[in-house]
mmCIF file of C-alpha atoms in Angstrom:
data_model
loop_
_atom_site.group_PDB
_atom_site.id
_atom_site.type_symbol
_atom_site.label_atom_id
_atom_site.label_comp_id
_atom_site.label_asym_id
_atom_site.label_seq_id
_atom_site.Cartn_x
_atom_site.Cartn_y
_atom_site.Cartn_z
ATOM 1 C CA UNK A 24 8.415 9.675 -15.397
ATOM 2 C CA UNK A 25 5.181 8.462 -16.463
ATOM 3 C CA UNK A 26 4.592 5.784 -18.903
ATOM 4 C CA UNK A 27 1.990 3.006 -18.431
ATOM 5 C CA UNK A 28 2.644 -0.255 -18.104
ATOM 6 C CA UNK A 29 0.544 -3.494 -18.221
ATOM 7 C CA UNK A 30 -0.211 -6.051 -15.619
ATOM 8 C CA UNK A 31 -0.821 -10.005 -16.203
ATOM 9 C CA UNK A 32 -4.281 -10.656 -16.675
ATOM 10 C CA UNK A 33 -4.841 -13.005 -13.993
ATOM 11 C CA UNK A 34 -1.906 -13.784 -11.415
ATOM 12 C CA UNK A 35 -2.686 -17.408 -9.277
ATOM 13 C CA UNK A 36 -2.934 -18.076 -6.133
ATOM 14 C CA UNK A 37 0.261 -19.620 -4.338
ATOM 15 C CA UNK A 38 -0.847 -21.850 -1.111
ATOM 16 C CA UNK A 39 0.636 -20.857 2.226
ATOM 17 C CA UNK A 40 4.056 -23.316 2.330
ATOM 18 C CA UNK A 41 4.898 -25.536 5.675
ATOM 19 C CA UNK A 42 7.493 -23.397 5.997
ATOM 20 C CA UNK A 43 5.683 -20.472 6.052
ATOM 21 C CA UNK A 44 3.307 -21.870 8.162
ATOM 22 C CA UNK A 45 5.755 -22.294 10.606
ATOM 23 C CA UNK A 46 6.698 -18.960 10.269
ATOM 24 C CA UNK A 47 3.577 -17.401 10.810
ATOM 25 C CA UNK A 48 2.957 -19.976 14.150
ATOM 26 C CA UNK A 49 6.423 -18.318 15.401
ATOM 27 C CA UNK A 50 5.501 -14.781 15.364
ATOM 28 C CA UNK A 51 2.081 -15.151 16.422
ATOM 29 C CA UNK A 52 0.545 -14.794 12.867
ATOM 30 C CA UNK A 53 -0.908 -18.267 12.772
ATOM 31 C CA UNK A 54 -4.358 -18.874 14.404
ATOM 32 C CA UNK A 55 -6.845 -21.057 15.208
ATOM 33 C CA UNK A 56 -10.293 -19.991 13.667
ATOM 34 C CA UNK A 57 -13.590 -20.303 13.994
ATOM 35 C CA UNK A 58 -14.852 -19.703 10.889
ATOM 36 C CA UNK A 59 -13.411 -20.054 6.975
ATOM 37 C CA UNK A 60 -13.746 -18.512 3.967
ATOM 38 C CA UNK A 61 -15.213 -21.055 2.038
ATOM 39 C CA UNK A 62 -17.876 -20.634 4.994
ATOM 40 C CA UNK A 63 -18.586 -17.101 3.926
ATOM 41 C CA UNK A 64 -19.291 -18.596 0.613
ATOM 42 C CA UNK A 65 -22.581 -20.155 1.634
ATOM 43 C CA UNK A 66 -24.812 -17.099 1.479
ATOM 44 C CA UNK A 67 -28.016 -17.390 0.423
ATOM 45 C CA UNK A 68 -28.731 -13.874 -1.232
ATOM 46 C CA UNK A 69 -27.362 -10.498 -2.081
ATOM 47 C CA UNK A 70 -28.442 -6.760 -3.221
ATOM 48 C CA UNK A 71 -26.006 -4.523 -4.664
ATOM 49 C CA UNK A 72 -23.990 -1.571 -2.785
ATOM 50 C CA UNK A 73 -23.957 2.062 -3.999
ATOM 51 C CA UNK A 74 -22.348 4.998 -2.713
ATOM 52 C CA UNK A 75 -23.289 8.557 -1.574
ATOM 53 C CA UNK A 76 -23.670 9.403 -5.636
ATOM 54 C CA UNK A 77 -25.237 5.623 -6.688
ATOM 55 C CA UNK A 78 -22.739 4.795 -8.349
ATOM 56 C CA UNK A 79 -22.157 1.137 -8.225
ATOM 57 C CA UNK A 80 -18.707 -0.066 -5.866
ATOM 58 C CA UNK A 81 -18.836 -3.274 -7.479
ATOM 59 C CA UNK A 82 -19.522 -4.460 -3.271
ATOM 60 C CA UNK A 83 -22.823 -6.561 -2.873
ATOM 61 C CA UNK A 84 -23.950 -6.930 0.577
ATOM 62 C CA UNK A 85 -24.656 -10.809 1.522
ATOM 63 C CA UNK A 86 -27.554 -12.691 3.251
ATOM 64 C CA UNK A 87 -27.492 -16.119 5.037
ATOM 65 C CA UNK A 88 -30.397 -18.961 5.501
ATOM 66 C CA UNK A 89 -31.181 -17.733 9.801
ATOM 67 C CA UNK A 90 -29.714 -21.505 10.485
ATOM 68 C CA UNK A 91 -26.320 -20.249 9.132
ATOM 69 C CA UNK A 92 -26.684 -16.199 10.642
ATOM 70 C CA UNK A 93 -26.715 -16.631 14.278
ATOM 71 C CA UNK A 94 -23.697 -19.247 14.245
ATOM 72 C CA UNK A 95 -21.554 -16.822 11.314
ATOM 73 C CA UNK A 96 -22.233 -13.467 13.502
ATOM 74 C CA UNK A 97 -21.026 -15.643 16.346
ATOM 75 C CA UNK A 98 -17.832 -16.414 14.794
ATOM 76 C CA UNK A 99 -17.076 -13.603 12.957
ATOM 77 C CA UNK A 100 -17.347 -11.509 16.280
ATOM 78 C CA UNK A 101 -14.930 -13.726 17.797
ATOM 79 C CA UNK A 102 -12.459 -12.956 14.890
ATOM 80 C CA UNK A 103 -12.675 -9.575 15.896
ATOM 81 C CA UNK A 104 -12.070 -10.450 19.344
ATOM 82 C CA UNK A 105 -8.801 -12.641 17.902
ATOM 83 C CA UNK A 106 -7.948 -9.807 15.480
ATOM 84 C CA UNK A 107 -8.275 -6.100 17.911
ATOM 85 C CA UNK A 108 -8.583 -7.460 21.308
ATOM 86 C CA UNK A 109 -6.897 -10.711 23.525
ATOM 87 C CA UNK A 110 -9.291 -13.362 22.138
ATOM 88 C CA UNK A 111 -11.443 -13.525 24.664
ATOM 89 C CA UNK A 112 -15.640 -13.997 24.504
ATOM 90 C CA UNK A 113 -16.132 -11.267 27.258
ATOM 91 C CA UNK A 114 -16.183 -8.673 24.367
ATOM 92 C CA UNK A 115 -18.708 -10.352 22.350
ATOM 93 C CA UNK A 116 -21.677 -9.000 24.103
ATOM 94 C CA UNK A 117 -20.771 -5.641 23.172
ATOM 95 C CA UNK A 118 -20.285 -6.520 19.452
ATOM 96 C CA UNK A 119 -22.793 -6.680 16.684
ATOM 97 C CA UNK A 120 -21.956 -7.787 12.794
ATOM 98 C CA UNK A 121 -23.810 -5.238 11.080
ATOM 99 C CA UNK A 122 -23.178 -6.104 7.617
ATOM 100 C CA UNK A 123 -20.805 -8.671 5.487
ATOM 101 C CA UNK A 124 -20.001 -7.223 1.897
ATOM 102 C CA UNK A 125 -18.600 -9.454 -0.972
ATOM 103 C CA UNK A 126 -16.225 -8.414 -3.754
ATOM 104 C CA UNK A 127 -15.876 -10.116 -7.069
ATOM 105 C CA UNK A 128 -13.743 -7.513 -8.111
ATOM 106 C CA UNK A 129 -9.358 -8.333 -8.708
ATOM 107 C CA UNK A 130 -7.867 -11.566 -6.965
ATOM 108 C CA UNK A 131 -8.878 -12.090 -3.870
ATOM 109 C CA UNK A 132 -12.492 -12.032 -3.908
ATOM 110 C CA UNK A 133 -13.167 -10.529 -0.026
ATOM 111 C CA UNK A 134 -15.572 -9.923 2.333
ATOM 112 C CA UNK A 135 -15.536 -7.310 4.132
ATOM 113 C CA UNK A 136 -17.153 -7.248 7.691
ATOM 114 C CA UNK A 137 -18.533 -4.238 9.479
ATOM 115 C CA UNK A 138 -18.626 -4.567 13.156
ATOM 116 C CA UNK A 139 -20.246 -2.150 15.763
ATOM 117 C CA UNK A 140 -19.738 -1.308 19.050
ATOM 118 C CA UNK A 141 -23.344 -1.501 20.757
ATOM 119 C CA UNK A 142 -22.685 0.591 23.464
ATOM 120 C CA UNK A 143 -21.834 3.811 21.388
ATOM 121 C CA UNK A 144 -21.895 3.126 17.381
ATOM 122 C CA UNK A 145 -18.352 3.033 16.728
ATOM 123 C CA UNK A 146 -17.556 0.549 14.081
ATOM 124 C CA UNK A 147 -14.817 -0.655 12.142
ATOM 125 C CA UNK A 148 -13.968 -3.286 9.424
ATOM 126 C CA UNK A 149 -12.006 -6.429 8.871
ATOM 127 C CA UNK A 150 -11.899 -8.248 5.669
ATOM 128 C CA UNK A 151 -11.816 -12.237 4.946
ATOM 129 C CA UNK A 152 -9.755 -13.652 1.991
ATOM 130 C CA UNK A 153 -8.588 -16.532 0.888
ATOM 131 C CA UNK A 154 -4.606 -16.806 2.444
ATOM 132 C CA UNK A 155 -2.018 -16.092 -0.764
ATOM 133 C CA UNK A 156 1.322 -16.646 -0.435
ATOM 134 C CA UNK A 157 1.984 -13.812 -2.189
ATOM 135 C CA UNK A 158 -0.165 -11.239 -0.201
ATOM 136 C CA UNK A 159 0.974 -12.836 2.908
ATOM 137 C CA UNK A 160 4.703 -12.020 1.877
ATOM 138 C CA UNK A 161 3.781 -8.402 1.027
ATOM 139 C CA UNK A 162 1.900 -7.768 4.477
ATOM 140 C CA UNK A 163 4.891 -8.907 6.208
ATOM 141 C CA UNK A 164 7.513 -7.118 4.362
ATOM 142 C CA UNK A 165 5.161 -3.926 4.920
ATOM 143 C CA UNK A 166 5.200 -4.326 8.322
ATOM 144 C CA UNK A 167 8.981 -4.516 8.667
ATOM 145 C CA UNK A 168 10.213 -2.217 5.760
ATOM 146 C CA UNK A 169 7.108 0.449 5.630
ATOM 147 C CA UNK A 170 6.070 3.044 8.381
ATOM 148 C CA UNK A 171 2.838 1.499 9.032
ATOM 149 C CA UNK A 172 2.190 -1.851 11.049
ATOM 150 C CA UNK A 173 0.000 -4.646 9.712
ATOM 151 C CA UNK A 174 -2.004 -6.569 12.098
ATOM 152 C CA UNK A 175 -3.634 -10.074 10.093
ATOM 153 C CA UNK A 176 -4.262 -13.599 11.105
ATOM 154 C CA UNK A 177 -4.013 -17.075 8.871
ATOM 155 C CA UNK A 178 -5.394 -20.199 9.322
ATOM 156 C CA UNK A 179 -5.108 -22.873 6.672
ATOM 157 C CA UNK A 180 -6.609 -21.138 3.466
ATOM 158 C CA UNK A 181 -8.142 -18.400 5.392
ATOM 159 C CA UNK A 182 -6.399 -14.462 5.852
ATOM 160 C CA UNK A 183 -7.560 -12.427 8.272
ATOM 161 C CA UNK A 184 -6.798 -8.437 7.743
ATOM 162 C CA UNK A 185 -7.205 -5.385 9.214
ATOM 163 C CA UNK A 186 -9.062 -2.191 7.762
ATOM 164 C CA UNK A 187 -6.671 0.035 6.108
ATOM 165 C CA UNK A 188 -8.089 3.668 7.300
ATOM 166 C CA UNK A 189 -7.471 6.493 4.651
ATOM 167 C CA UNK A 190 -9.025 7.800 1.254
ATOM 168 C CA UNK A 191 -8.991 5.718 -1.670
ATOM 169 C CA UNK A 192 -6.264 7.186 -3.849
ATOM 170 C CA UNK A 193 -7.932 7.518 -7.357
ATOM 171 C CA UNK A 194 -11.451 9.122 -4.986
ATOM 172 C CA UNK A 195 -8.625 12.313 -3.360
ATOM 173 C CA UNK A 196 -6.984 12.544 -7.237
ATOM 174 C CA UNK A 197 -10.054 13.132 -8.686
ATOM 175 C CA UNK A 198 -12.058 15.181 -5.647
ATOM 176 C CA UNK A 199 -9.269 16.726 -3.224
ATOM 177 C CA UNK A 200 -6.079 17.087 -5.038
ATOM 178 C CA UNK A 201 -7.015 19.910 -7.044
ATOM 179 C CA UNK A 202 -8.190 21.973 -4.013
ATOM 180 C CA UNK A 203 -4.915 21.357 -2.030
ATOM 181 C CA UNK A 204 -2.853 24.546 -1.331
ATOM 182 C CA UNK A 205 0.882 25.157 -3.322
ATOM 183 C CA UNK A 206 2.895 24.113 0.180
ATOM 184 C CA UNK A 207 0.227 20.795 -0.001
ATOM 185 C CA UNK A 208 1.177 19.725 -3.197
ATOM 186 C CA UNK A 209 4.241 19.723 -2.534
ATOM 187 C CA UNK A 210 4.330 17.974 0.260
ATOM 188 C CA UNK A 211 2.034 15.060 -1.402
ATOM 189 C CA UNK A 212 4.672 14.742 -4.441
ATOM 190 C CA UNK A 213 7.201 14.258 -1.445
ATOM 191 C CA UNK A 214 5.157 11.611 -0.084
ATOM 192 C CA UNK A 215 4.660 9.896 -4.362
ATOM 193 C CA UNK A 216 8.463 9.762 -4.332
ATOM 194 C CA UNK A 217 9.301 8.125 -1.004
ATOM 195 C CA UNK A 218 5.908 5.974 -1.488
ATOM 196 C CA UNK A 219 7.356 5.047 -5.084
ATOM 197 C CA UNK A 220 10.461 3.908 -3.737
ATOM 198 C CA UNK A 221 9.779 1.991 -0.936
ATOM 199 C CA UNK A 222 7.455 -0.179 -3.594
ATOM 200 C CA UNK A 223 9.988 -0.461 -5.530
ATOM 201 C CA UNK A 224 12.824 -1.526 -2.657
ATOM 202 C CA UNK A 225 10.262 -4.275 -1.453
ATOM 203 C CA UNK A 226 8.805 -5.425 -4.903
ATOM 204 C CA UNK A 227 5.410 -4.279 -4.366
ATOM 205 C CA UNK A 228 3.814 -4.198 -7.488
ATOM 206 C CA UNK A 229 0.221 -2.465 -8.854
ATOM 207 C CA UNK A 230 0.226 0.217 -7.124
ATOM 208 C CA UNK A 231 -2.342 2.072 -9.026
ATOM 209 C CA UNK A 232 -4.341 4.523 -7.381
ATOM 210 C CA UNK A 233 -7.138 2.913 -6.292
ATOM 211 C CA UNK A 234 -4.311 0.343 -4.257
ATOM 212 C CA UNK A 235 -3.277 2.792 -1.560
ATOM 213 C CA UNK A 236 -4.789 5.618 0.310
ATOM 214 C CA UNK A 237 -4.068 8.769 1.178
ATOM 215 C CA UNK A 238 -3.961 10.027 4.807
ATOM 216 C CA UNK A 239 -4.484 13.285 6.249
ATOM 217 C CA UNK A 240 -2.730 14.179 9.637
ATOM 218 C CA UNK A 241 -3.535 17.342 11.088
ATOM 219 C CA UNK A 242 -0.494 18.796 12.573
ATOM 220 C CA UNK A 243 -0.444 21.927 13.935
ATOM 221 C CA UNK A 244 -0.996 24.664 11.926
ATOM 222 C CA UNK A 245 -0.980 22.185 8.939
ATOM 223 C CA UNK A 246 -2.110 18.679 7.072
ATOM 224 C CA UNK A 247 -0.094 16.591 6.077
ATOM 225 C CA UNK A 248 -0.576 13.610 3.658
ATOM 226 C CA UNK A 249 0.869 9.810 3.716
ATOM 227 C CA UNK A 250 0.289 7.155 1.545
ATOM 228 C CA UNK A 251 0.032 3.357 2.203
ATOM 229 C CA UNK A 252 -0.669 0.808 0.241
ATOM 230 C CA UNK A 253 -3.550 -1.871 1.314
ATOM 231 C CA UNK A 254 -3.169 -3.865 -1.773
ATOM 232 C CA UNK A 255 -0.716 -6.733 -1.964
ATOM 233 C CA UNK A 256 -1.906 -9.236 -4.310
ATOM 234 C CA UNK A 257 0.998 -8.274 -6.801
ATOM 235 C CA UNK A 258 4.075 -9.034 -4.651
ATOM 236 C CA UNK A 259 7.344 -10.184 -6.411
ATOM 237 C CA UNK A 260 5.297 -11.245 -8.936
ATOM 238 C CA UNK A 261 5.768 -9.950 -12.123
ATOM 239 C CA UNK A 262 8.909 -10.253 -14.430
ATOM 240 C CA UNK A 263 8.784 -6.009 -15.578
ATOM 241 C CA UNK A 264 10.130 -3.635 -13.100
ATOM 242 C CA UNK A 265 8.577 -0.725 -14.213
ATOM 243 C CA UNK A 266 5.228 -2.407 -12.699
ATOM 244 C CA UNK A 267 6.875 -1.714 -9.114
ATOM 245 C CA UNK A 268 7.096 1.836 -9.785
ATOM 246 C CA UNK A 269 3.746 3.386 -9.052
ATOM 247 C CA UNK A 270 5.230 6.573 -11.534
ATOM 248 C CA UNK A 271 4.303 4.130 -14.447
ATOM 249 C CA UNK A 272 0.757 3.902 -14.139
ATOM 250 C CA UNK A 273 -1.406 5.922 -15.955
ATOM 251 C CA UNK A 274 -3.953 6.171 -12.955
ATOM 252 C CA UNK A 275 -1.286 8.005 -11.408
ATOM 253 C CA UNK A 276 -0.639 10.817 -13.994
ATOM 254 C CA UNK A 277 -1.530 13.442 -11.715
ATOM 255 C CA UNK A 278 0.765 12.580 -8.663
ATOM 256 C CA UNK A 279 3.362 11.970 -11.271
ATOM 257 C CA UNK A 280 2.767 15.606 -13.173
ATOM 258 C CA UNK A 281 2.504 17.557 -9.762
ATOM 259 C CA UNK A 282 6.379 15.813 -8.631
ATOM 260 C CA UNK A 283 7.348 17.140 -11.592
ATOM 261 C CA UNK A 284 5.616 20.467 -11.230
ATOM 262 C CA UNK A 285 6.732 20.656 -7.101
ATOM 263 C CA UNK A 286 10.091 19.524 -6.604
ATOM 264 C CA UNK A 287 13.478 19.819 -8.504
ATOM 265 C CA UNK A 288 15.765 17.255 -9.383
ATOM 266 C CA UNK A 289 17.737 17.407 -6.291
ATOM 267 C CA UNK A 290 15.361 16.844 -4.171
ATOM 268 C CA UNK A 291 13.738 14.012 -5.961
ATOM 269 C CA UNK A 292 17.061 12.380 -5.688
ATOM 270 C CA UNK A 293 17.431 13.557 -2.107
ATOM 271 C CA UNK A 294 14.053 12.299 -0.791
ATOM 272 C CA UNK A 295 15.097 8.949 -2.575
ATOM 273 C CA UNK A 296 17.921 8.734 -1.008
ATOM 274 C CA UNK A 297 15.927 9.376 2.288
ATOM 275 C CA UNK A 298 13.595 6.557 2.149
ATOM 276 C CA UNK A 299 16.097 4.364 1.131
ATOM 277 C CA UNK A 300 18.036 4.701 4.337
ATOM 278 C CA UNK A 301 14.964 4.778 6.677
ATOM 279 C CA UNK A 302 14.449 1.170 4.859
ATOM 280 C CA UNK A 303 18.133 0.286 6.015
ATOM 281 C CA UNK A 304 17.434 1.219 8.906
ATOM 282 C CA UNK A 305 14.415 -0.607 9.358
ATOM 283 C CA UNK A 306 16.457 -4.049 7.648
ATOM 284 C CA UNK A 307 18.842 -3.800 10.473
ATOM 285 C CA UNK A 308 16.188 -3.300 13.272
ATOM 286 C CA UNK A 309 14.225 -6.678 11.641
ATOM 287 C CA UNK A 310 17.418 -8.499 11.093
ATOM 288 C CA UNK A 311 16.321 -11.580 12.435
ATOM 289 C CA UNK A 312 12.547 -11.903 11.609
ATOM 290 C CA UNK A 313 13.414 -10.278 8.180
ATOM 291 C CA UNK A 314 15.619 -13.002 7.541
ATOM 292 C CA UNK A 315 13.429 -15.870 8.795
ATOM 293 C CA UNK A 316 10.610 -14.602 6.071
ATOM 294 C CA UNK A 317 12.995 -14.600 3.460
ATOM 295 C CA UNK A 318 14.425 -17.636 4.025
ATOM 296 C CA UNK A 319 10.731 -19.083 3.261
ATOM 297 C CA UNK A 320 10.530 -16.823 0.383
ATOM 298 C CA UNK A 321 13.888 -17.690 -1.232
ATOM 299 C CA UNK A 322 12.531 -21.639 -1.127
ATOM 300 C CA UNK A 323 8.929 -20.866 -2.651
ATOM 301 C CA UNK A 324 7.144 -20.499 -5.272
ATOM 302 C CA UNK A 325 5.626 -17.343 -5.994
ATOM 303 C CA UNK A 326 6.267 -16.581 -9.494
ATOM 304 C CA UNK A 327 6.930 -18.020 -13.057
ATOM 305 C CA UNK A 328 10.162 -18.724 -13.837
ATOM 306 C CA UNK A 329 9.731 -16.335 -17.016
ATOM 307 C CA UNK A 330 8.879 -13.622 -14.692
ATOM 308 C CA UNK A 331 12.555 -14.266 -12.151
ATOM 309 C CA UNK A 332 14.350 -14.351 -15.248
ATOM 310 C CA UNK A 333 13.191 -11.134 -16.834
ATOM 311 C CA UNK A 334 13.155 -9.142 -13.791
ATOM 312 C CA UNK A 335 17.033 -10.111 -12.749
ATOM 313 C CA UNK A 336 18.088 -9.200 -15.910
ATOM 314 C CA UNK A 337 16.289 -5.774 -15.125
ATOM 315 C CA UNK A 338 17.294 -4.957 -11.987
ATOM 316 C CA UNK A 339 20.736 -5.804 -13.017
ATOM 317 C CA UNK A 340 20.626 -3.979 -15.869
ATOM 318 C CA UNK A 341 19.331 -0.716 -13.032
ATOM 319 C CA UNK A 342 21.778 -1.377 -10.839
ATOM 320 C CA UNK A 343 24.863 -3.238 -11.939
ATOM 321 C CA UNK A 344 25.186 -5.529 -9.141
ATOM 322 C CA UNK A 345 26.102 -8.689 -10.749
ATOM 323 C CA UNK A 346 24.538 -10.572 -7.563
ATOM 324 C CA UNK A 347 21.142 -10.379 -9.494
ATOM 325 C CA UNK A 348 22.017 -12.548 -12.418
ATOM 326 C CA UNK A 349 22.566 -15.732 -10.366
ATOM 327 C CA UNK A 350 18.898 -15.477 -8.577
ATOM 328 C CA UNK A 351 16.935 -18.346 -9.078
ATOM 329 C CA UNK A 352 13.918 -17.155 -7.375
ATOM 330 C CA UNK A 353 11.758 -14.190 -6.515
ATOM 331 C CA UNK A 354 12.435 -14.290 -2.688
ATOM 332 C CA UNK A 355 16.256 -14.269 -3.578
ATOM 333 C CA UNK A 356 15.591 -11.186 -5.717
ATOM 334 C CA UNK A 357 13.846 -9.165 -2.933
ATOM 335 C CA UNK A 358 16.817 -11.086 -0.322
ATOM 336 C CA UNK A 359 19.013 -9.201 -2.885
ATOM 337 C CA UNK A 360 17.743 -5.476 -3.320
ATOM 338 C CA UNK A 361 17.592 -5.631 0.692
ATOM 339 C CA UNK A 362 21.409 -6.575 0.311
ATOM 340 C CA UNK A 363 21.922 -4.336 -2.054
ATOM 341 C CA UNK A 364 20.102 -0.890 -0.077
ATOM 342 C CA UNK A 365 21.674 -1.994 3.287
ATOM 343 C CA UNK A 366 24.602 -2.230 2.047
ATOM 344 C CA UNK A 367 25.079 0.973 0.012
ATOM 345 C CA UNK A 368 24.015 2.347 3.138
ATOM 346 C CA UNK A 369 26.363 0.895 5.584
ATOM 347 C CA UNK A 370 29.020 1.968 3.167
ATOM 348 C CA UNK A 371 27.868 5.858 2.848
ATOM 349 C CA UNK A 372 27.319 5.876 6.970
ATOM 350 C CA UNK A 373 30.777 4.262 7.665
ATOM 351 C CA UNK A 374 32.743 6.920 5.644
ATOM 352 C CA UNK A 375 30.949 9.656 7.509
ATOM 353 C CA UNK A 376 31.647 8.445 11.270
#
């Protein structure tokens, strides 16, 4: 299963299209803000930001001139308020911005915002980014097609996001996975395979380990593990399919040699099969909105047209269905494999009734 594959150096940054815009405005996406990026940009100062071990996590933590701090905090709390809560200012009294972290790290460059609860210390973060076309296709399709729901907010050039709550993948591969129990591990490679298909459905790609988390549920006399991505940049991007199976990557190795290790054959194809129909299931529940965001996607640009014509000839090549070979785009690819699993689907469920 596991043989490593390369991603493009650098992939651009596709602007947010009027018809995505519109998109976004009709199901409450779209937003009025009070603050940009390019705002956040303004900082004055920064000092770098270490972990428990001081080890470097490639974070710096910002400072702004006190003309620019008082009016940011003030806006960024309101965010929160847009983000979490009904917009309102009654909230903001209770709210303090206790730090505002910068990455210069992959594509989209964020900040990341830690805001406290006054009253009792609970905080909680929300992150800043410049709004990609791409990532903003990949958060919706995880909302519909996943088991997780996305909460996020655009405005112009500016993406709004949610925290993502879980352990970083590569941190649990290299510190928990090894002390997880037989029955564990098992249950984990279930979770790789259903994770590495449902990338792979939706055309999420770089799903290396430090681009999802891993979540444990206590339940019962048990834990249980998901993963879920909280990386996006690489959606229906690249022209290799192999980079939308997270089994390629050599930062998964581990997850990849303990499938092998945990489950048979059968079940690998069973589990498979699994998440592919809890995805049809999901494409008939989001018929309408589903369609909506791919009828943006199908018009825009998102990709190279080197990239569209190497991965149809792929994914036809996987799966036979001639329908690939005529796309001229990526969102008719992704339109396609939707086709493509709801159908198959459809066709198994109607010869059972």
């Amino acid at each position: 299963m596991e043989d490593d594959v390369k991603i493009s150096k650098r992939k651009p940054s596709y602007p947010v299209s009027s018809e995505l815009d519109s998109y976004l405005s009709n199901y409450r996406r779209n937003i009025n803000l009070p603050i940009f990026y390019e705002d956040l940009l303004r900082f004055q100062g920064s000092v770098i930001v270490y972990d428990d071990n001081d080890e470097d996590t490639l974070w710096i933590r910002v400072y702004y001139s006190d003309s620019d701090r008082d009016e940011i905090d003030n806006s960024l709390k309101k965010v929160y308020s847009y983000l979490v809560s009904d917009g309102g200012d009654w909230i903001l009294k209770y709210l303090n911005v206790d730090a505002i972290d910068y990455c210069t790290f992959g594509n989209s460059k964020p900040f990341r915002i830690k805001v406290r609860n006054i009253l009792n210390d609970n905080f909680t973060y929300f992150y800043v980014k410049k709004a990609d076309a791409s990532r903003i296709y990949g958060l919706e399709l995880e909302h519909m097609l996943s088991p997780y729901n996305l909460n996020f907010l655009v405005c112009r050039d500016t993406l709004i996001e949610e925290h993502i709550a879980g352990i970083p993948g590569d941190e649990f591969i290299k510190n928990s996975l090894k002390d997880r129990s037989s029955s564990e591990k098992a249950q984990i490679a279930k979770e790789f395979i259903k994770f590495n298909e449902r990338c792979t459905i939706t055309l999420l790609g770089d799903m290396r380990s430090y681009n999802y988390v891993i979540i444990p549920i206590h339940d019962f006399d048990q834990v249980i593990f998901k993963i879920r991505a909280i990386d996006f940049d690489q959606q229906s991007y690249e022209g290799n399919l192999k980079i939308y199976m997270p089994q390629f990557f050599k930062e998964n190795y581990k997850m990849v040699k303990m499938v092998q290790d945990k489950i048979q054959e059968e079940s690998i194809e069973q589990y498979k099969i699994e998440e592919r129909s809890i995805v049809a299931k999901r494409i008939i529940s989001y018929k309408d909105r589903l369609n909506a965001l791919l009828d943006c996607m199908e018009s825009d640009e998102i990709s190279t047209q080197n990239h569209i014509d190497r991965l149809k000839e792929e994914i036809y090549n996987y799966s036979h269905d001639k329908n690939f070979r005529s796309c001229k785009s990526m969102g008719e690819i992704v339109k396609n494999i939707l086709i493509f699993v709801k159908r198959n689907y459809e066709n198994v469920s109607t010869k059972r009734l």
